[in-house]
Coordinates of C-alpha atoms in Angstrom, one line a residue:
Chain I
M1 CA 94.6 72.3 155.5
K2 CA 96.5 73.9 158.1
K3 CA 95.8 77.1 156.1
F4 CA 92.0 76.3 156.7
F5 CA 92.7 75.8 160.2
R6 CA 94.3 79.3 160.8
G7 CA 92.0 81.2 158.7
T8 CA 88.9 79.7 160.8
Y9 CA 90.7 80.3 164.0
L10 CA 91.4 84.1 163.4
A11 CA 88.1 84.6 161.8
M12 CA 86.4 83.6 164.9
I13 CA 88.5 85.7 167.4
L14 CA 87.7 88.7 164.9
A15 CA 83.7 87.8 165.3
F16 CA 84.5 87.6 168.9
L17 CA 86.1 91.0 168.6
Y18 CA 83.3 92.7 166.2
A19 CA 80.1 91.1 167.0
P20 CA 79.1 93.4 169.7
I21 CA 80.4 96.3 167.8
V22 CA 78.2 95.3 164.5
V23 CA 75.1 94.7 166.8
L24 CA 75.6 98.2 167.9
M25 CA 76.0 99.6 164.6
V26 CA 73.1 97.9 163.1
L27 CA 71.0 98.8 166.1
S28 CA 72.3 102.5 165.6
F29 CA 69.7 102.2 162.2
N30 CA 66.7 100.6 164.0
A31 CA 63.5 103.0 164.1
S32 CA 62.5 101.3 167.1
K33 CA 64.0 101.8 170.6
S34 CA 64.1 97.9 171.1
R35 CA 66.8 96.0 170.9
A36 CA 65.0 92.9 169.3
Q37 CA 63.0 94.0 166.9
W38 CA 63.7 95.9 163.3
D39 CA 61.5 98.5 162.7
G40 CA 62.8 100.1 159.6
F41 CA 66.0 102.0 158.7
T42 CA 66.2 105.5 159.9
L43 CA 68.9 108.2 160.7
Q44 CA 66.8 109.9 163.9
W45 CA 69.3 108.8 166.1
Y46 CA 72.2 110.3 164.2
L47 CA 70.1 113.8 164.1
E48 CA 69.3 113.4 167.6
L49 CA 72.9 113.1 168.4
F50 CA 73.6 116.5 166.6
S51 CA 71.0 118.1 168.4
R52 CA 71.9 117.0 172.2
K53 CA 74.0 119.9 173.6
D54 CA 75.2 117.4 176.5
M55 CA 76.5 115.1 173.3
L56 CA 78.0 117.4 171.6
S57 CA 79.8 119.5 174.5
A58 CA 81.2 116.1 176.0
L59 CA 82.7 115.4 172.5
Y60 CA 84.4 119.0 172.7
V61 CA 85.6 118.5 175.9
T62 CA 87.0 115.1 175.1
L63 CA 89.1 116.6 171.8
S64 CA 90.0 120.0 173.8
V65 CA 91.4 117.7 176.3
A66 CA 93.1 115.2 174.9
F67 CA 94.5 118.1 172.5
L68 CA 95.9 120.8 175.1
S69 CA 96.8 118.3 177.5
A70 CA 99.1 116.3 174.6
L71 CA 100.5 119.8 173.7
I72 CA 101.2 120.7 177.4
A73 CA 102.9 117.4 178.4
T74 CA 104.9 117.3 174.9
I75 CA 106.3 120.4 176.0
L76 CA 106.9 120.3 179.3
G77 CA 107.9 116.3 178.8
T78 CA 110.3 117.1 176.3
T79 CA 112.1 120.1 178.2
A80 CA 112.0 117.4 181.3
A81 CA 113.8 114.9 179.0
L82 CA 116.4 117.5 177.9
G83 CA 117.2 118.1 181.9
I84 CA 117.0 114.7 182.8
H85 CA 119.2 113.4 179.7
F86 CA 122.1 115.7 181.3
M87 CA 121.5 115.3 185.4
K88 CA 124.2 113.1 187.2
K89 CA 123.3 109.7 187.8
R90 CA 121.7 109.7 190.9
S91 CA 119.5 112.5 190.8
K92 CA 118.9 111.3 187.1
N93 CA 117.7 107.8 188.7
F94 CA 115.4 109.5 191.1
V95 CA 113.7 111.5 189.0
L96 CA 113.1 108.7 186.6
G97 CA 112.0 106.4 189.2
V98 CA 109.3 109.3 190.6
S99 CA 108.3 109.7 186.6
S100 CA 107.3 106.1 186.2
I101 CA 105.4 105.8 189.1
P102 CA 102.2 107.4 187.3
M103 CA 102.4 104.7 184.6
L104 CA 102.6 101.8 186.9
T105 CA 100.0 103.2 189.2
P106 CA 96.6 101.7 188.3
D107 CA 93.9 104.8 186.8
I108 CA 91.6 104.8 189.7
V109 CA 94.4 105.3 192.6
I110 CA 95.8 108.1 190.0
G111 CA 92.4 109.5 189.7
L112 CA 91.4 109.4 193.5
S113 CA 94.9 110.8 194.7
L114 CA 94.2 113.5 192.0
M115 CA 90.7 114.4 193.4
I116 CA 92.2 114.4 197.0
L117 CA 95.1 116.7 195.9
F118 CA 93.0 119.3 194.1
L119 CA 90.3 119.2 197.0
A120 CA 92.9 119.6 199.3
L121 CA 94.0 122.7 197.2
R122 CA 90.6 123.7 197.5
F123 CA 90.2 123.8 193.6
S124 CA 86.7 122.9 192.1
L125 CA 86.5 120.0 190.2
G126 CA 86.0 120.8 186.6
Y127 CA 87.7 121.3 183.1
T128 CA 91.1 122.9 184.6
T129 CA 91.1 119.9 187.0
M130 CA 90.8 117.1 184.4
L131 CA 93.0 119.1 181.9
L132 CA 95.9 119.0 184.9
A133 CA 95.4 115.3 185.8
H134 CA 95.5 114.5 181.7
V135 CA 98.9 116.2 181.7
A136 CA 99.9 114.6 185.1
F137 CA 99.4 111.2 183.6
N138 CA 101.0 111.8 180.0
V139 CA 104.0 113.7 180.7
P140 CA 105.8 110.4 181.9
Y141 CA 104.9 108.8 178.7
V142 CA 106.8 111.6 176.8
I143 CA 109.7 111.6 178.7
F144 CA 110.5 108.2 178.1
S145 CA 109.6 108.6 174.3
V146 CA 112.1 111.5 174.0
L147 CA 114.9 109.8 176.3
P148 CA 115.7 107.0 174.0
K149 CA 116.1 109.3 171.5
L150 CA 118.3 111.8 173.4
K151 CA 120.4 108.8 174.2
Q152 CA 120.6 107.5 170.5
M153 CA 121.7 111.3 169.2
N154 CA 125.3 112.0 168.4
A155 CA 126.5 114.4 171.2
H156 CA 128.7 115.8 169.0
L157 CA 126.3 117.0 167.0
Y158 CA 125.5 119.9 169.2
E159 CA 129.2 120.9 169.9
A160 CA 129.8 120.8 166.5
A161 CA 126.7 123.4 165.9
L162 CA 128.6 125.5 168.8
D163 CA 132.1 125.2 167.2
L164 CA 130.6 126.6 164.1
G165 CA 129.2 129.6 165.9
A166 CA 125.8 129.2 166.6
R167 CA 124.4 130.1 169.8
P168 CA 123.5 127.5 172.0
A169 CA 119.4 128.4 171.9
I170 CA 119.8 127.8 168.0
A171 CA 122.1 124.7 168.0
L172 CA 119.3 123.5 170.6
W173 CA 116.4 124.3 167.9
R174 CA 118.3 123.4 164.8
V175 CA 119.9 120.3 165.9
I176 CA 118.9 118.3 168.8
L177 CA 115.0 119.1 168.3
P178 CA 115.1 117.5 164.5
E179 CA 117.0 114.5 165.9
I180 CA 114.7 113.6 168.9
M181 CA 111.4 114.8 167.0
P182 CA 110.4 111.3 166.0
G183 CA 110.5 110.6 170.1
V184 CA 108.5 113.8 170.6
V185 CA 105.6 112.9 168.1
T186 CA 105.2 109.4 169.5
G187 CA 104.9 110.9 172.8
A188 CA 102.5 113.6 171.3
I189 CA 100.3 110.7 169.9
L190 CA 100.4 108.3 172.7
S191 CA 99.4 111.4 175.2
F192 CA 96.6 112.2 172.9
T193 CA 95.0 108.6 172.6
L194 CA 95.4 107.8 176.4
S195 CA 94.0 111.2 177.1
L196 CA 90.9 110.2 174.4
D197 CA 90.0 106.9 175.7
D198 CA 90.3 108.0 179.5
F199 CA 87.2 107.4 181.9
V200 CA 88.8 106.7 185.4
V201 CA 90.7 109.6 185.6
S202 CA 88.3 112.3 184.3
F203 CA 85.2 110.7 186.4
F204 CA 87.0 111.6 189.9
T205 CA 88.9 114.7 188.8
S206 CA 85.9 116.5 187.0
T207 CA 82.4 116.6 188.7
T208 CA 80.8 119.6 186.5
V209 CA 82.6 119.0 183.2
Q210 CA 82.4 115.3 181.4
N211 CA 84.5 113.6 178.7
L212 CA 82.7 111.6 176.2
S213 CA 83.7 108.2 178.5
V214 CA 82.1 109.8 181.6
M215 CA 79.0 110.4 179.6
V216 CA 78.7 107.8 178.2
Y217 CA 79.3 105.8 181.5
S218 CA 76.5 107.7 183.2
M219 CA 74.1 107.2 180.2
A220 CA 75.2 103.4 180.0
R221 CA 74.3 102.8 184.0
K222 CA 70.8 103.3 182.9
G223 CA 70.3 101.2 180.1
I224 CA 70.7 101.1 176.6
H225 CA 70.2 103.9 174.2
P226 CA 69.9 104.8 170.8
T227 CA 72.0 107.9 170.4
I228 CA 74.8 105.9 172.0
N229 CA 74.6 103.2 169.2
A230 CA 75.0 106.2 166.7
L231 CA 77.9 107.6 168.4
S232 CA 79.6 104.2 168.6
T233 CA 79.3 103.8 164.9
L234 CA 80.5 107.3 164.1
M235 CA 83.6 106.6 166.5
F236 CA 84.5 103.5 164.8
A237 CA 84.3 104.9 161.4
A238 CA 86.2 107.6 161.8
I239 CA 88.8 105.4 163.9
L240 CA 88.8 103.0 161.2
A241 CA 89.4 105.7 158.4
L242 CA 92.4 107.1 160.6
L243 CA 94.0 103.7 160.9
L244 CA 93.6 103.0 157.2
I245 CA 95.1 106.4 156.3
V246 CA 98.0 105.9 158.4
N247 CA 98.5 102.4 157.4
K248 CA 98.7 103.5 153.4
R249 CA 101.2 106.0 154.4
A250 CA 103.8 105.2 157.1
G251 CA 103.0 101.6 157.4
L252 CA 101.3 100.2 160.4
D253 CA 105.0 99.3 162.3
N254 CA 105.1 102.6 163.4
V255 CA 101.9 103.2 164.9
M256 CA 102.7 99.8 166.9
Chain N
M1 CA 124.7 123.5 177.6
K2 CA 125.2 126.5 180.4
H3 CA 121.8 126.4 181.9
R4 CA 120.9 122.6 181.2
N5 CA 119.8 121.9 185.1
L6 CA 117.3 124.3 184.3
F7 CA 115.4 122.6 182.0
A8 CA 114.2 120.1 184.2
M9 CA 113.5 122.4 187.0
P10 CA 109.7 123.2 185.8
Y11 CA 109.2 119.2 185.6
V12 CA 110.6 118.1 188.9
L13 CA 108.4 120.9 190.5
W14 CA 105.5 119.9 188.7
M15 CA 106.3 116.1 189.6
I16 CA 106.7 116.9 193.3
L17 CA 103.0 118.3 193.2
F18 CA 101.5 116.2 190.8
T19 CA 103.1 112.6 191.8
I20 CA 104.8 113.1 195.1
V21 CA 102.3 115.2 197.2
P22 CA 99.3 113.1 196.1
F23 CA 101.1 109.9 197.2
F24 CA 101.9 111.0 200.5
L25 CA 97.9 112.4 200.6
M26 CA 97.0 108.8 199.9
A27 CA 99.4 107.3 202.9
Y28 CA 98.2 110.4 205.3
Y29 CA 94.7 109.2 204.8
A30 CA 95.2 105.6 204.8
L31 CA 96.9 105.7 208.0
S32 CA 95.2 108.0 209.8
I33 CA 91.0 108.7 211.3
E34 CA 89.8 112.1 212.3
G35 CA 93.7 113.4 211.6
T36 CA 95.3 111.2 214.2
F37 CA 97.5 108.1 213.7
S38 CA 96.0 104.7 213.5
L39 CA 95.8 100.9 211.6
D40 CA 92.3 100.9 212.1
N41 CA 91.8 101.3 208.5
I42 CA 94.3 97.9 207.8
R43 CA 92.3 96.4 210.4
L44 CA 88.9 97.0 208.8
F45 CA 90.3 95.8 205.3
M46 CA 91.2 92.1 207.4
D47 CA 87.0 91.5 207.5
P48 CA 86.1 88.5 205.6
I49 CA 83.9 91.0 203.6
Y50 CA 86.6 92.7 202.2
L51 CA 89.2 90.1 201.8
D52 CA 86.2 88.1 199.7
V53 CA 86.0 91.0 197.4
L54 CA 89.8 91.1 197.0
V55 CA 90.1 87.5 196.3
R56 CA 87.3 87.6 193.6
S57 CA 89.1 90.5 191.9
L58 CA 92.3 88.2 191.9
R59 CA 90.4 85.2 190.4
M60 CA 88.4 86.8 188.0
A61 CA 91.2 88.8 186.9
F62 CA 93.5 85.7 186.9
I63 CA 91.0 83.6 185.0
C64 CA 90.7 86.5 182.7
T65 CA 94.6 86.7 181.7
L66 CA 94.8 82.9 181.0
I67 CA 91.7 83.1 178.9
C68 CA 93.3 86.0 176.9
L69 CA 96.5 84.2 176.7
A70 CA 94.9 80.8 175.7
L71 CA 93.1 83.0 172.9
G72 CA 95.3 85.2 172.0
Y73 CA 98.7 83.4 171.8
P74 CA 97.5 81.5 169.0
A75 CA 96.1 84.6 167.2
A76 CA 99.2 86.2 167.5
Y77 CA 101.0 83.1 166.3
F78 CA 99.0 82.5 163.2
L79 CA 98.9 86.2 162.6
A80 CA 102.8 86.2 162.8
S81 CA 103.6 83.1 160.5
K82 CA 100.9 84.6 157.8
D83 CA 103.1 85.1 154.7
F84 CA 101.4 88.0 153.6
N85 CA 103.0 91.5 153.7
S86 CA 104.1 92.4 157.2
I87 CA 101.5 94.3 158.7
G88 CA 98.4 94.2 156.7
V89 CA 94.4 95.1 156.7
L90 CA 94.1 92.0 158.9
A91 CA 96.4 93.3 161.5
V92 CA 94.9 96.7 161.3
L93 CA 91.4 94.7 162.1
F94 CA 92.8 93.4 165.0
V95 CA 94.1 96.4 166.7
L96 CA 90.9 98.4 165.9
P97 CA 88.9 97.5 168.5
M98 CA 92.0 98.4 171.2
W99 CA 91.4 102.1 169.7
M100 CA 87.8 102.1 170.2
N101 CA 86.4 103.9 173.2
F102 CA 86.8 101.6 176.5
L103 CA 83.4 102.6 177.4
L104 CA 81.6 101.8 174.2
R105 CA 83.0 98.7 174.0
T106 CA 81.7 97.3 177.5
Y107 CA 78.7 99.4 176.4
A108 CA 78.2 97.1 173.4
W109 CA 78.4 94.0 175.2
M110 CA 75.7 94.9 177.6
A111 CA 73.6 95.3 174.5
L112 CA 74.0 91.9 173.1
L113 CA 73.6 90.2 176.9
E114 CA 70.6 91.9 178.1
D115 CA 67.3 90.1 178.3
S116 CA 66.2 91.6 175.5
G117 CA 69.5 91.5 173.5
L118 CA 70.6 89.6 170.7
I119 CA 72.2 86.7 172.3
N120 CA 69.0 86.0 174.2
R121 CA 66.7 86.4 170.9
V122 CA 68.8 83.9 169.2
L123 CA 68.5 81.4 171.9
L124 CA 64.4 82.2 171.5
F125 CA 64.6 81.6 168.1
L126 CA 66.1 78.2 168.7
H127 CA 63.3 77.6 171.2
L128 CA 65.7 77.3 173.8
P129 CA 65.2 78.9 177.4
K130 CA 66.5 82.7 178.0
A131 CA 69.7 82.9 179.7
K132 CA 70.2 85.7 182.5
L133 CA 73.7 86.7 181.0
L134 CA 73.7 90.3 182.1
Y135 CA 74.3 91.2 185.8
T136 CA 76.6 87.9 186.4
E137 CA 80.0 87.0 187.2
N138 CA 80.5 85.8 183.7
A139 CA 79.6 88.8 181.9
V140 CA 82.1 90.5 183.9
L141 CA 84.4 88.0 183.2
M142 CA 83.7 88.0 179.4
G143 CA 83.5 91.9 179.3
M144 CA 87.1 91.3 180.8
V145 CA 88.3 89.1 177.9
Y146 CA 86.7 91.1 175.3
N147 CA 88.6 94.4 176.3
Y148 CA 91.8 93.0 177.5
L149 CA 92.0 90.3 174.1
P150 CA 94.1 93.0 171.9
F151 CA 96.2 94.3 174.9
M152 CA 97.5 90.3 175.2
I153 CA 97.4 89.5 171.5
L154 CA 99.5 93.0 170.4
P155 CA 102.9 92.3 172.3
L156 CA 102.8 88.9 171.3
L157 CA 102.1 89.2 168.0
S158 CA 105.2 92.3 168.1
V159 CA 107.3 89.8 169.8
L160 CA 106.6 87.0 167.5
K161 CA 107.0 88.7 164.6
K162 CA 110.5 89.9 165.3
M163 CA 111.5 86.5 166.0
D164 CA 114.4 85.5 164.0
H165 CA 113.5 82.9 161.6
R166 CA 116.7 81.4 160.7
L167 CA 116.8 80.3 164.4
I168 CA 113.7 78.0 163.5
E169 CA 115.1 76.7 160.2
A170 CA 118.5 75.9 162.4
A171 CA 116.9 73.8 165.2
E172 CA 114.8 72.2 161.9
D173 CA 118.3 71.4 160.4
L174 CA 119.5 70.3 163.7
G175 CA 116.6 67.5 163.3
A176 CA 113.9 68.9 165.7
G177 CA 110.4 67.9 164.9
R178 CA 107.4 70.8 165.1
R179 CA 106.5 70.3 168.8
Q180 CA 110.0 70.3 169.5
V181 CA 110.5 74.0 167.7
F182 CA 107.6 75.2 169.5
M183 CA 108.6 74.0 172.7
R184 CA 112.3 75.0 172.7
V185 CA 112.7 77.9 170.5
T186 CA 109.9 79.6 169.6
L187 CA 108.2 79.6 173.3
P188 CA 111.0 80.6 175.0
L189 CA 112.1 83.2 173.0
S190 CA 108.2 84.7 173.1
V191 CA 108.5 85.2 177.0
P192 CA 108.9 89.0 176.9
G193 CA 105.7 89.4 174.7
I194 CA 103.9 86.6 177.1
V195 CA 105.0 88.9 180.3
S196 CA 104.4 91.8 178.6
G197 CA 100.8 90.8 177.7
I198 CA 100.0 89.3 181.1
T199 CA 101.0 92.7 182.4
M200 CA 98.8 94.6 180.3
V201 CA 95.4 92.5 181.0
F202 CA 96.2 91.3 184.5
M203 CA 96.7 95.0 186.1
P204 CA 93.8 96.5 184.7
A205 CA 91.9 93.3 185.1
V206 CA 92.6 93.4 189.0
T207 CA 91.9 97.4 189.3
T208 CA 88.6 97.9 187.2
F209 CA 85.5 98.8 188.5
V210 CA 83.9 99.9 185.2
I211 CA 83.4 96.3 183.8
S212 CA 81.9 95.0 187.0
R213 CA 79.5 98.1 187.3
L214 CA 78.0 98.2 183.8
L215 CA 78.3 94.2 183.4
G216 CA 77.9 93.2 186.6
G217 CA 75.3 95.9 188.3
S218 CA 75.6 97.6 191.6
M219 CA 75.6 94.1 193.6
F220 CA 78.8 92.6 191.7
M221 CA 81.5 94.1 193.7
L222 CA 85.4 94.0 192.8
F223 CA 88.1 95.7 194.0
G224 CA 87.9 98.5 192.1
D225 CA 84.3 98.8 193.1
L226 CA 85.0 98.6 196.6
I227 CA 87.4 101.7 196.5
E228 CA 85.3 103.9 194.2
Q229 CA 82.0 103.3 196.6
Q230 CA 84.3 104.3 199.7
F231 CA 85.4 107.9 198.4
L232 CA 82.2 108.6 196.6
V233 CA 79.2 106.9 198.3
T234 CA 80.5 106.0 202.0
G235 CA 82.3 108.5 202.1
N236 CA 85.1 106.9 204.1
W237 CA 88.0 108.3 202.7
N238 CA 90.4 106.9 205.0
F239 CA 89.6 103.3 204.7
G240 CA 89.1 103.8 200.7
A241 CA 92.9 105.5 201.0
A242 CA 94.1 102.0 202.7
L243 CA 92.3 99.9 200.3
S244 CA 94.1 101.7 197.3
M245 CA 97.6 101.4 199.2
V246 CA 96.9 97.7 199.3
M247 CA 96.0 97.7 195.2
M248 CA 99.5 99.3 194.6
L249 CA 101.0 97.1 197.0
L250 CA 99.0 94.3 194.9
I251 CA 100.5 95.9 192.1
L252 CA 103.8 96.0 192.5
L253 CA 104.1 92.5 194.0
S254 CA 102.7 91.1 190.8
M255 CA 105.3 93.2 188.8
A256 CA 108.1 91.9 190.9
I257 CA 106.5 88.5 190.3
L258 CA 106.6 88.8 186.6
R259 CA 109.9 90.4 186.5
Y260 CA 111.3 87.6 188.3
F261 CA 109.8 85.2 186.0
E262 CA 110.9 87.1 182.8
S263 CA 114.6 87.1 183.9
S264 CA 114.6 83.6 184.9
A265 CA 112.7 82.5 181.6
T266 CA 114.9 84.5 179.1
E267 CA 118.1 83.9 180.9
G268 CA 117.8 80.4 180.3
G269 CA 116.8 80.7 176.5
N270 CA 118.9 82.8 175.3
P271 CA 120.3 81.6 172.3
T272 CA 123.8 83.6 172.7

């Protein structure tokens, strides 16, 4: 009896979470633009999606910014973590404190303050500024993902490598890096994910170039459009597939 | 490592440029008008119109957090107690919406709530009067709950799953009834998760402007909308910056309060 109650409750919550998504998915195949009538099955919105330059370019921007900013943030963040790890207590605490500011600040404030910065530096707000902004909010997450791994690492491993004749650079590459790799990977994935989904910071730091979220925002303000429904369905399918694959291979505990 | 200090150098420079400088720029705009020091921006904020917006944002964020907690805790509790293998397909299903694009999730609700949308169609079908659902405060509230519920469930689930079940068994062995076990063992131990969940819901809820803009229309102003408007529409950067600093203060304050509750709650419930 209790099991029934549990199951129903969870089912209701799931229904609440998925109702809008399911509606969008169904509507994406609707031949009529209307949200109230079903006019027959069609793939025209999907085709239109692929022919629209603005959507494809927004997709490209989103993916490339996410990938590049994750890459840059990971490199910058990992070297930073290495440096911070060996700092003296006072400077370490200071740097860590300032580093955590982007994580605590609301995205509006981050976006606006960076916009002010870029404009004060006379940069034009476009792809580069968006990329820089993404790196800026990603790096702290990389640092805080890598640092615990550095702490856990046995410090003597590095010394042992040096004693065995390895040059510091080699010791770094072949001893330290593999040890902290899980942290690095977590940081990279986290950065990528945060970038993909970002709206507010991208909105303020780029006027000419749009990422997907910004594009959906400007389209949605005018009302519902079937191509967005098609886009949602595709993204949902992609994410579902991704999560299922990850779940199968590594167990979802690692991702959560 | 000889040059270990140099490793952090590039980052420290970066940090100064992209974290510290913007902050001071913001402070500069907030505390000045036309380049000269002035507290007028903050005085302007004290106007009832603007305080109203702040109060509304706080109120809605608070209600949203409560609803998320009320809906999310049971969900996390049931999920955690399910006996099947740790995190299965069911948990994937709960996490999935979180991974969907935030804009698209909000947009999805627009489709449901609008006058010609699904909900009204169902009402029409049942011969009930059409309801104006979109562009209302409740629409925004529902949009908030919809977007942030997974962020409440996730930390709760993680904490409830990690809980040592032997403590529950011990309590039961000592004669505690089901309610007692929950109130005196499970709940206190789940406080870190609750605090985490509240943080992950309240902060974004107070600062959002997307949800209110899309689901509430241009007339519906939350704190985030106000700030955005000052910067992009009115062009009053000074006032906008002052509002941003107020918002940051708010966030820091709520975090301090949450931190306080977390430490006092966990101290009491510490099993060892």
